[in-house]
Amino acid sequence: GAGVSQSPRYKVTKRGQDVALRCDPISGHVSLYWYRQALGQGPEFLTYFNYEAQQDKSGLPNDRFSAERPEGSISTLTIQRTEQRDSAMYRCASSLGVGGSSYEQYFGPGTRLTVT
Amino acid sequence: KNEVEQSPQNLTAQEGEFITINCSYSVGISALHWLQQHPGGGIVSLFMLSSGKKKHGRLIATINIQEKHSSLHITASHPRDSAVYICAVNGNYGGSQGNLIFGKGTKLSVKP
């Protein structure tokens, strides 16, 4: 079956513009996660959802970042008034459920965001 | 200090060598994951474990909960094993069970 998909794969935007990044999880996966990965670094957690409920948004850097998953499937990560420091790979992952040993996370290909 | 530490950061090996990558963590966990990030950027889950040992082909992952330590071993390494290997953990309380806390990764290069 289809894996996690993300769009766009690459996005170049000018400083100050808003961007919306989309994640389409594996069908039936309850949990959806957003991560950010700077070049040469490991990913860092941004936020995650169980169904449509945002469970934890403690990793969002500031209030310019928001995410939603209104119908418990597709999710959108929105960055308002982008800044150059927002440039990174934004990764989405999904899993069958939340918690410990039961659920492996499946990662999408990422969206490479460049803010000029 | 990072909650998940990996060593070494970089590793170069000759084809056929036995490779070990280490991961130590300082938080209570419900599961530990080993991930492989390909040169093209994709991330694939290799193992998820909460105790003992798992084996898949030439890859073996072990975890010692008391010592808060895990190792990833690659036997008979091959150039196609060249990638970044990332250790990540799920916390063991409330909402922290959802998100992963990542190590910085170990960049492995296997020479023919």
PDB file of N, CA and C in Angstrom, chain A residues 9-73:
ATOM      1  N   ARG A   9       7.402  18.554  -2.159  1.00  0.00           N
ATOM      2  CA  ARG A   9       8.679  17.969  -1.748  1.00  0.00           C
ATOM      3  C   ARG A   9       9.721  19.061  -1.535  1.00  0.00           C
ATOM      4  N   TYR A  10       9.624  20.128  -2.308  1.00  0.00           N
ATOM      5  CA  TYR A  10      10.543  21.260  -2.172  1.00  0.00           C
ATOM      6  C   TYR A  10       9.731  22.534  -2.211  1.00  0.00           C
ATOM      7  N   LYS A  11      10.099  23.466  -1.338  1.00  0.00           N
ATOM      8  CA  LYS A  11       9.403  24.745  -1.327  1.00  0.00           C
ATOM      9  C   LYS A  11      10.424  25.841  -1.071  1.00  0.00           C
ATOM     10  N   VAL A  12      10.483  26.787  -1.991  1.00  0.00           N
ATOM     11  CA  VAL A  12      11.323  27.958  -1.807  1.00  0.00           C
ATOM     12  C   VAL A  12      10.386  29.134  -1.656  1.00  0.00           C
ATOM     13  N   THR A  13      10.570  29.896  -0.600  1.00  0.00           N
ATOM     14  CA  THR A  13       9.687  31.021  -0.357  1.00  0.00           C
ATOM     15  C   THR A  13      10.494  32.214   0.123  1.00  0.00           C
ATOM     16  N   LYS A  14       9.906  33.365  -0.009  1.00  0.00           N
ATOM     17  CA  LYS A  14      10.602  34.580   0.448  1.00  0.00           C
ATOM     18  C   LYS A  14      10.249  34.860   1.899  1.00  0.00           C
ATOM     19  N   ARG A  15      11.188  35.406   2.570  1.00  0.00           N
ATOM     20  CA  ARG A  15      10.997  35.775   3.970  1.00  0.00           C
ATOM     21  C   ARG A  15       9.733  36.609   4.121  1.00  0.00           C
ATOM     22  N   GLY A  16       8.932  36.253   5.118  1.00  0.00           N
ATOM     23  CA  GLY A  16       7.706  36.995   5.373  1.00  0.00           C
ATOM     24  C   GLY A  16       6.457  36.347   4.794  1.00  0.00           C
ATOM     25  N   GLN A  17       6.646  35.405   3.870  1.00  0.00           N
ATOM     26  CA  GLN A  17       5.496  34.708   3.285  1.00  0.00           C
ATOM     27  C   GLN A  17       5.044  33.580   4.204  1.00  0.00           C
ATOM     28  N   ASP A  18       3.780  33.200   4.050  1.00  0.00           N
ATOM     29  CA  ASP A  18       3.256  32.036   4.778  1.00  0.00           C
ATOM     30  C   ASP A  18       3.415  30.790   3.900  1.00  0.00           C
ATOM     31  N   VAL A  19       3.655  29.645   4.535  1.00  0.00           N
ATOM     32  CA  VAL A  19       3.724  28.383   3.787  1.00  0.00           C
ATOM     33  C   VAL A  19       2.865  27.338   4.486  1.00  0.00           C
ATOM     34  N   ALA A  20       2.321  26.434   3.696  1.00  0.00           N
ATOM     35  CA  ALA A  20       1.530  25.323   4.226  1.00  0.00           C
ATOM     36  C   ALA A  20       2.107  24.023   3.692  1.00  0.00           C
ATOM     37  N   LEU A  21       2.459  23.144   4.589  1.00  0.00           N
ATOM     38  CA  LEU A  21       3.049  21.859   4.233  1.00  0.00           C
ATOM     39  C   LEU A  21       2.036  20.765   4.547  1.00  0.00           C
ATOM     40  N   ARG A  22       1.891  19.847   3.620  1.00  0.00           N
ATOM     41  CA  ARG A  22       0.838  18.843   3.742  1.00  0.00           C
ATOM     42  C   ARG A  22       1.428  17.465   4.000  1.00  0.00           C
ATOM     43  N   CYS A  23       0.717  16.705   4.823  1.00  0.00           N
ATOM     44  CA  CYS A  23       1.101  15.320   5.097  1.00  0.00           C
ATOM     45  C   CYS A  23      -0.121  14.423   4.937  1.00  0.00           C
ATOM     46  N   ASP A  24       0.048  13.373   4.174  1.00  0.00           N
ATOM     47  CA  ASP A  24      -1.009  12.387   3.994  1.00  0.00           C
ATOM     48  C   ASP A  24      -0.514  11.072   4.601  1.00  0.00           C
ATOM     49  N   PRO A  25      -1.042  10.690   5.760  1.00  0.00           N
ATOM     50  CA  PRO A  25      -0.501   9.515   6.449  1.00  0.00           C
ATOM     51  C   PRO A  25      -0.970   8.216   5.789  1.00  0.00           C
ATOM     52  N   ILE A  26      -0.423   7.116   6.265  1.00  0.00           N
ATOM     53  CA  ILE A  26      -0.879   5.801   5.821  1.00  0.00           C
ATOM     54  C   ILE A  26      -2.330   5.623   6.276  1.00  0.00           C
ATOM     55  N   SER A  27      -3.151   5.120   5.381  1.00  0.00           N
ATOM     56  CA  SER A  27      -4.568   4.965   5.678  1.00  0.00           C
ATOM     57  C   SER A  27      -4.762   4.112   6.928  1.00  0.00           C
ATOM     58  N   GLY A  28      -5.597   4.614   7.839  1.00  0.00           N
ATOM     59  CA  GLY A  28      -5.878   3.866   9.056  1.00  0.00           C
ATOM     60  C   GLY A  28      -4.954   4.169  10.204  1.00  0.00           C
ATOM     61  N   HIS A  29      -3.888   4.930   9.949  1.00  0.00           N
ATOM     62  CA  HIS A  29      -2.988   5.272  11.046  1.00  0.00           C
ATOM     63  C   HIS A  29      -3.608   6.356  11.917  1.00  0.00           C
ATOM     64  N   VAL A  30      -3.615   6.070  13.214  1.00  0.00           N
ATOM     65  CA  VAL A  30      -4.264   6.951  14.177  1.00  0.00           C
ATOM     66  C   VAL A  30      -3.413   8.177  14.465  1.00  0.00           C
ATOM     67  N   SER A  31      -2.118   7.958  14.593  1.00  0.00           N
ATOM     68  CA  SER A  31      -1.238   9.027  15.061  1.00  0.00           C
ATOM     69  C   SER A  31      -0.424   9.614  13.914  1.00  0.00           C
ATOM     70  N   LEU A  32      -0.229  10.921  14.003  1.00  0.00           N
ATOM     71  CA  LEU A  32       0.535  11.629  12.982  1.00  0.00           C
ATOM     72  C   LEU A  32       1.470  12.586  13.696  1.00  0.00           C
ATOM     73  N   TYR A  33       2.700  12.617  13.250  1.00  0.00           N
ATOM     74  CA  TYR A  33       3.755  13.387  13.907  1.00  0.00           C
ATOM     75  C   TYR A  33       4.401  14.326  12.904  1.00  0.00           C
ATOM     76  N   TRP A  34       4.797  15.487  13.384  1.00  0.00           N
ATOM     77  CA  TRP A  34       5.602  16.406  12.589  1.00  0.00           C
ATOM     78  C   TRP A  34       6.961  16.584  13.267  1.00  0.00           C
ATOM     79  N   TYR A  35       8.012  16.522  12.442  1.00  0.00           N
ATOM     80  CA  TYR A  35       9.377  16.720  12.913  1.00  0.00           C
ATOM     81  C   TYR A  35      10.074  17.704  11.985  1.00  0.00           C
ATOM     82  N   ARG A  36      11.132  18.321  12.508  1.00  0.00           N
ATOM     83  CA  ARG A  36      11.948  19.212  11.697  1.00  0.00           C
ATOM     84  C   ARG A  36      13.389  18.739  11.803  1.00  0.00           C
ATOM     85  N   GLN A  37      14.074  18.753  10.675  1.00  0.00           N
ATOM     86  CA  GLN A  37      15.455  18.288  10.666  1.00  0.00           C
ATOM     87  C   GLN A  37      16.329  19.310   9.962  1.00  0.00           C
ATOM     88  N   ALA A  38      17.246  19.889  10.723  1.00  0.00           N
ATOM     89  CA  ALA A  38      18.221  20.805  10.123  1.00  0.00           C
ATOM     90  C   ALA A  38      19.324  19.967   9.488  1.00  0.00           C
ATOM     91  N   LEU A  39      20.025  20.562   8.550  1.00  0.00           N
ATOM     92  CA  LEU A  39      21.074  19.848   7.826  1.00  0.00           C
ATOM     93  C   LEU A  39      22.132  19.317   8.799  1.00  0.00           C
ATOM     94  N   GLY A  40      22.433  18.037   8.705  1.00  0.00           N
ATOM     95  CA  GLY A  40      23.467  17.455   9.542  1.00  0.00           C
ATOM     96  C   GLY A  40      23.048  17.142  10.966  1.00  0.00           C
ATOM     97  N   GLN A  41      21.780  17.359  11.255  1.00  0.00           N
ATOM     98  CA  GLN A  41      21.279  17.094  12.604  1.00  0.00           C
ATOM     99  C   GLN A  41      20.229  15.997  12.576  1.00  0.00           C
ATOM    100  N   GLY A  42      19.943  15.430  13.755  1.00  0.00           N
ATOM    101  CA  GLY A  42      18.832  14.507  13.851  1.00  0.00           C
ATOM    102  C   GLY A  42      17.515  15.266  13.847  1.00  0.00           C
ATOM    103  N   PRO A  43      16.414  14.588  13.572  1.00  0.00           N
ATOM    104  CA  PRO A  43      15.106  15.253  13.599  1.00  0.00           C
ATOM    105  C   PRO A  43      14.775  15.747  15.008  1.00  0.00           C
ATOM    106  N   GLU A  44      13.940  16.765  15.088  1.00  0.00           N
ATOM    107  CA  GLU A  44      13.427  17.216  16.380  1.00  0.00           C
ATOM    108  C   GLU A  44      11.909  17.285  16.293  1.00  0.00           C
ATOM    109  N   PHE A  45      11.287  16.927  17.400  1.00  0.00           N
ATOM    110  CA  PHE A  45       9.831  16.844  17.474  1.00  0.00           C
ATOM    111  C   PHE A  45       9.200  18.230  17.396  1.00  0.00           C
ATOM    112  N   LEU A  46       8.101  18.336  16.659  1.00  0.00           N
ATOM    113  CA  LEU A  46       7.320  19.576  16.618  1.00  0.00           C
ATOM    114  C   LEU A  46       5.974  19.382  17.313  1.00  0.00           C
ATOM    115  N   THR A  47       5.168  18.441  16.803  1.00  0.00           N
ATOM    116  CA  THR A  47       3.835  18.245  17.343  1.00  0.00           C
ATOM    117  C   THR A  47       3.306  16.894  16.893  1.00  0.00           C
ATOM    118  N   TYR A  48       2.258  16.389  17.588  1.00  0.00           N
ATOM    119  CA  TYR A  48       1.642  15.175  17.087  1.00  0.00           C
ATOM    120  C   TYR A  48       0.153  15.127  17.403  1.00  0.00           C
ATOM    121  N   PHE A  49      -0.559  14.327  16.651  1.00  0.00           N
ATOM    122  CA  PHE A  49      -2.003  14.175  16.735  1.00  0.00           C
ATOM    123  C   PHE A  49      -2.365  12.712  16.959  1.00  0.00           C
ATOM    124  N   ASN A  50      -3.389  12.500  17.778  1.00  0.00           N
ATOM    125  CA  ASN A  50      -4.118  11.245  17.765  1.00  0.00           C
ATOM    126  C   ASN A  50      -5.474  11.561  17.153  1.00  0.00           C
ATOM    127  N   TYR A  51      -5.803  10.874  16.060  1.00  0.00           N
ATOM    128  CA  TYR A  51      -6.989  11.258  15.294  1.00  0.00           C
ATOM    129  C   TYR A  51      -6.890  12.758  14.987  1.00  0.00           C
ATOM    130  N   GLU A  52      -7.922  13.521  15.293  1.00  0.00           N
ATOM    131  CA  GLU A  52      -7.886  14.948  14.965  1.00  0.00           C
ATOM    132  C   GLU A  52      -7.380  15.795  16.126  1.00  0.00           C
ATOM    133  N   ALA A  53      -7.144  15.170  17.253  1.00  0.00           N
ATOM    134  CA  ALA A  53      -6.765  15.932  18.448  1.00  0.00           C
ATOM    135  C   ALA A  53      -5.248  16.122  18.520  1.00  0.00           C
ATOM    136  N   GLN A  54      -4.870  17.368  18.688  1.00  0.00           N
ATOM    137  CA  GLN A  54      -3.448  17.681  18.829  1.00  0.00           C
ATOM    138  C   GLN A  54      -3.046  17.380  20.269  1.00  0.00           C
ATOM    139  N   GLN A  55      -2.210  16.368  20.444  1.00  0.00           N
ATOM    140  CA  GLN A  55      -1.887  15.868  21.781  1.00  0.00           C
ATOM    141  C   GLN A  55      -0.761  16.643  22.451  1.00  0.00           C
ATOM    142  N   ASP A  56       0.163  17.106  21.635  1.00  0.00           N
ATOM    143  CA  ASP A  56       1.354  17.729  22.199  1.00  0.00           C
ATOM    144  C   ASP A  56       1.897  18.683  21.142  1.00  0.00           C
ATOM    145  N   LYS A  57       1.992  19.943  21.487  1.00  0.00           N
ATOM    146  CA  LYS A  57       2.573  20.902  20.541  1.00  0.00           C
ATOM    147  C   LYS A  57       3.772  21.604  21.168  1.00  0.00           C
ATOM    148  N   SER A  58       4.347  20.944  22.137  1.00  0.00           N
ATOM    149  CA  SER A  58       5.436  21.565  22.886  1.00  0.00           C
ATOM    150  C   SER A  58       6.674  21.815  22.040  1.00  0.00           C
ATOM    151  N   GLY A  59       6.803  21.114  20.917  1.00  0.00           N
ATOM    152  CA  GLY A  59       7.985  21.287  20.086  1.00  0.00           C
ATOM    153  C   GLY A  59       7.880  22.406  19.066  1.00  0.00           C
ATOM    154  N   LEU A  60       6.708  22.993  18.918  1.00  0.00           N
ATOM    155  CA  LEU A  60       6.563  24.103  17.971  1.00  0.00           C
ATOM    156  C   LEU A  60       7.410  25.276  18.474  1.00  0.00           C
ATOM    157  N   PRO A  61       8.273  25.826  17.618  1.00  0.00           N
ATOM    158  CA  PRO A  61       9.247  26.822  18.093  1.00  0.00           C
ATOM    159  C   PRO A  61       8.617  28.119  18.614  1.00  0.00           C
ATOM    160  N   ASN A  62       7.542  28.539  17.997  1.00  0.00           N
ATOM    161  CA  ASN A  62       6.888  29.796  18.401  1.00  0.00           C
ATOM    162  C   ASN A  62       5.500  29.838  17.769  1.00  0.00           C
ATOM    163  N   ASP A  63       4.782  30.927  18.013  1.00  0.00           N
ATOM    164  CA  ASP A  63       3.391  30.964  17.565  1.00  0.00           C
ATOM    165  C   ASP A  63       3.225  31.210  16.073  1.00  0.00           C
ATOM    166  N   ARG A  64       4.299  31.302  15.338  1.00  0.00           N
ATOM    167  CA  ARG A  64       4.178  31.369  13.872  1.00  0.00           C
ATOM    168  C   ARG A  64       3.891  29.982  13.292  1.00  0.00           C
ATOM    169  N   PHE A  65       4.157  28.963  14.087  1.00  0.00           N
ATOM    170  CA  PHE A  65       3.952  27.577  13.649  1.00  0.00           C
ATOM    171  C   PHE A  65       2.626  27.059  14.195  1.00  0.00           C
ATOM    172  N   SER A  66       1.847  26.431  13.332  1.00  0.00           N
ATOM    173  CA  SER A  66       0.621  25.791  13.775  1.00  0.00           C
ATOM    174  C   SER A  66       0.380  24.560  12.925  1.00  0.00           C
ATOM    175  N   ALA A  67      -0.416  23.648  13.444  1.00  0.00           N
ATOM    176  CA  ALA A  67      -0.734  22.438  12.692  1.00  0.00           C
ATOM    177  C   ALA A  67      -2.169  22.060  12.966  1.00  0.00           C
ATOM    178  N   GLU A  68      -2.766  21.403  11.985  1.00  0.00           N
ATOM    179  CA  GLU A  68      -4.115  20.911  12.161  1.00  0.00           C
ATOM    180  C   GLU A  68      -4.280  19.586  11.442  1.00  0.00           C
ATOM    181  N   ARG A  69      -5.288  18.864  11.885  1.00  0.00           N
ATOM    182  CA  ARG A  69      -5.633  17.571  11.272  1.00  0.00           C
ATOM    183  C   ARG A  69      -7.137  17.416  11.446  1.00  0.00           C
ATOM    184  N   PRO A  70      -7.905  18.239  10.751  1.00  0.00           N
ATOM    185  CA  PRO A  70      -9.333  18.420  11.061  1.00  0.00           C
ATOM    186  C   PRO A  70     -10.187  17.164  10.958  1.00  0.00           C
ATOM    187  N   GLU A  71      -9.848  16.246  10.076  1.00  0.00           N
ATOM    188  CA  GLU A  71     -10.685  15.054   9.921  1.00  0.00           C
ATOM    189  C   GLU A  71      -9.946  13.796  10.341  1.00  0.00           C
ATOM    190  N   GLY A  72      -8.852  13.979  11.040  1.00  0.00           N
ATOM    191  CA  GLY A  72      -8.133  12.819  11.552  1.00  0.00           C
ATOM    192  C   GLY A  72      -7.349  12.073  10.503  1.00  0.00           C
ATOM    193  N   SER A  73      -7.130  12.709   9.344  1.00  0.00           N
ATOM    194  CA  SER A  73      -6.344  12.047   8.309  1.00  0.00           C
ATOM    195  C   SER A  73      -5.215  12.977   7.867  1.00  0.00           C
TER     196      SER A  73
END
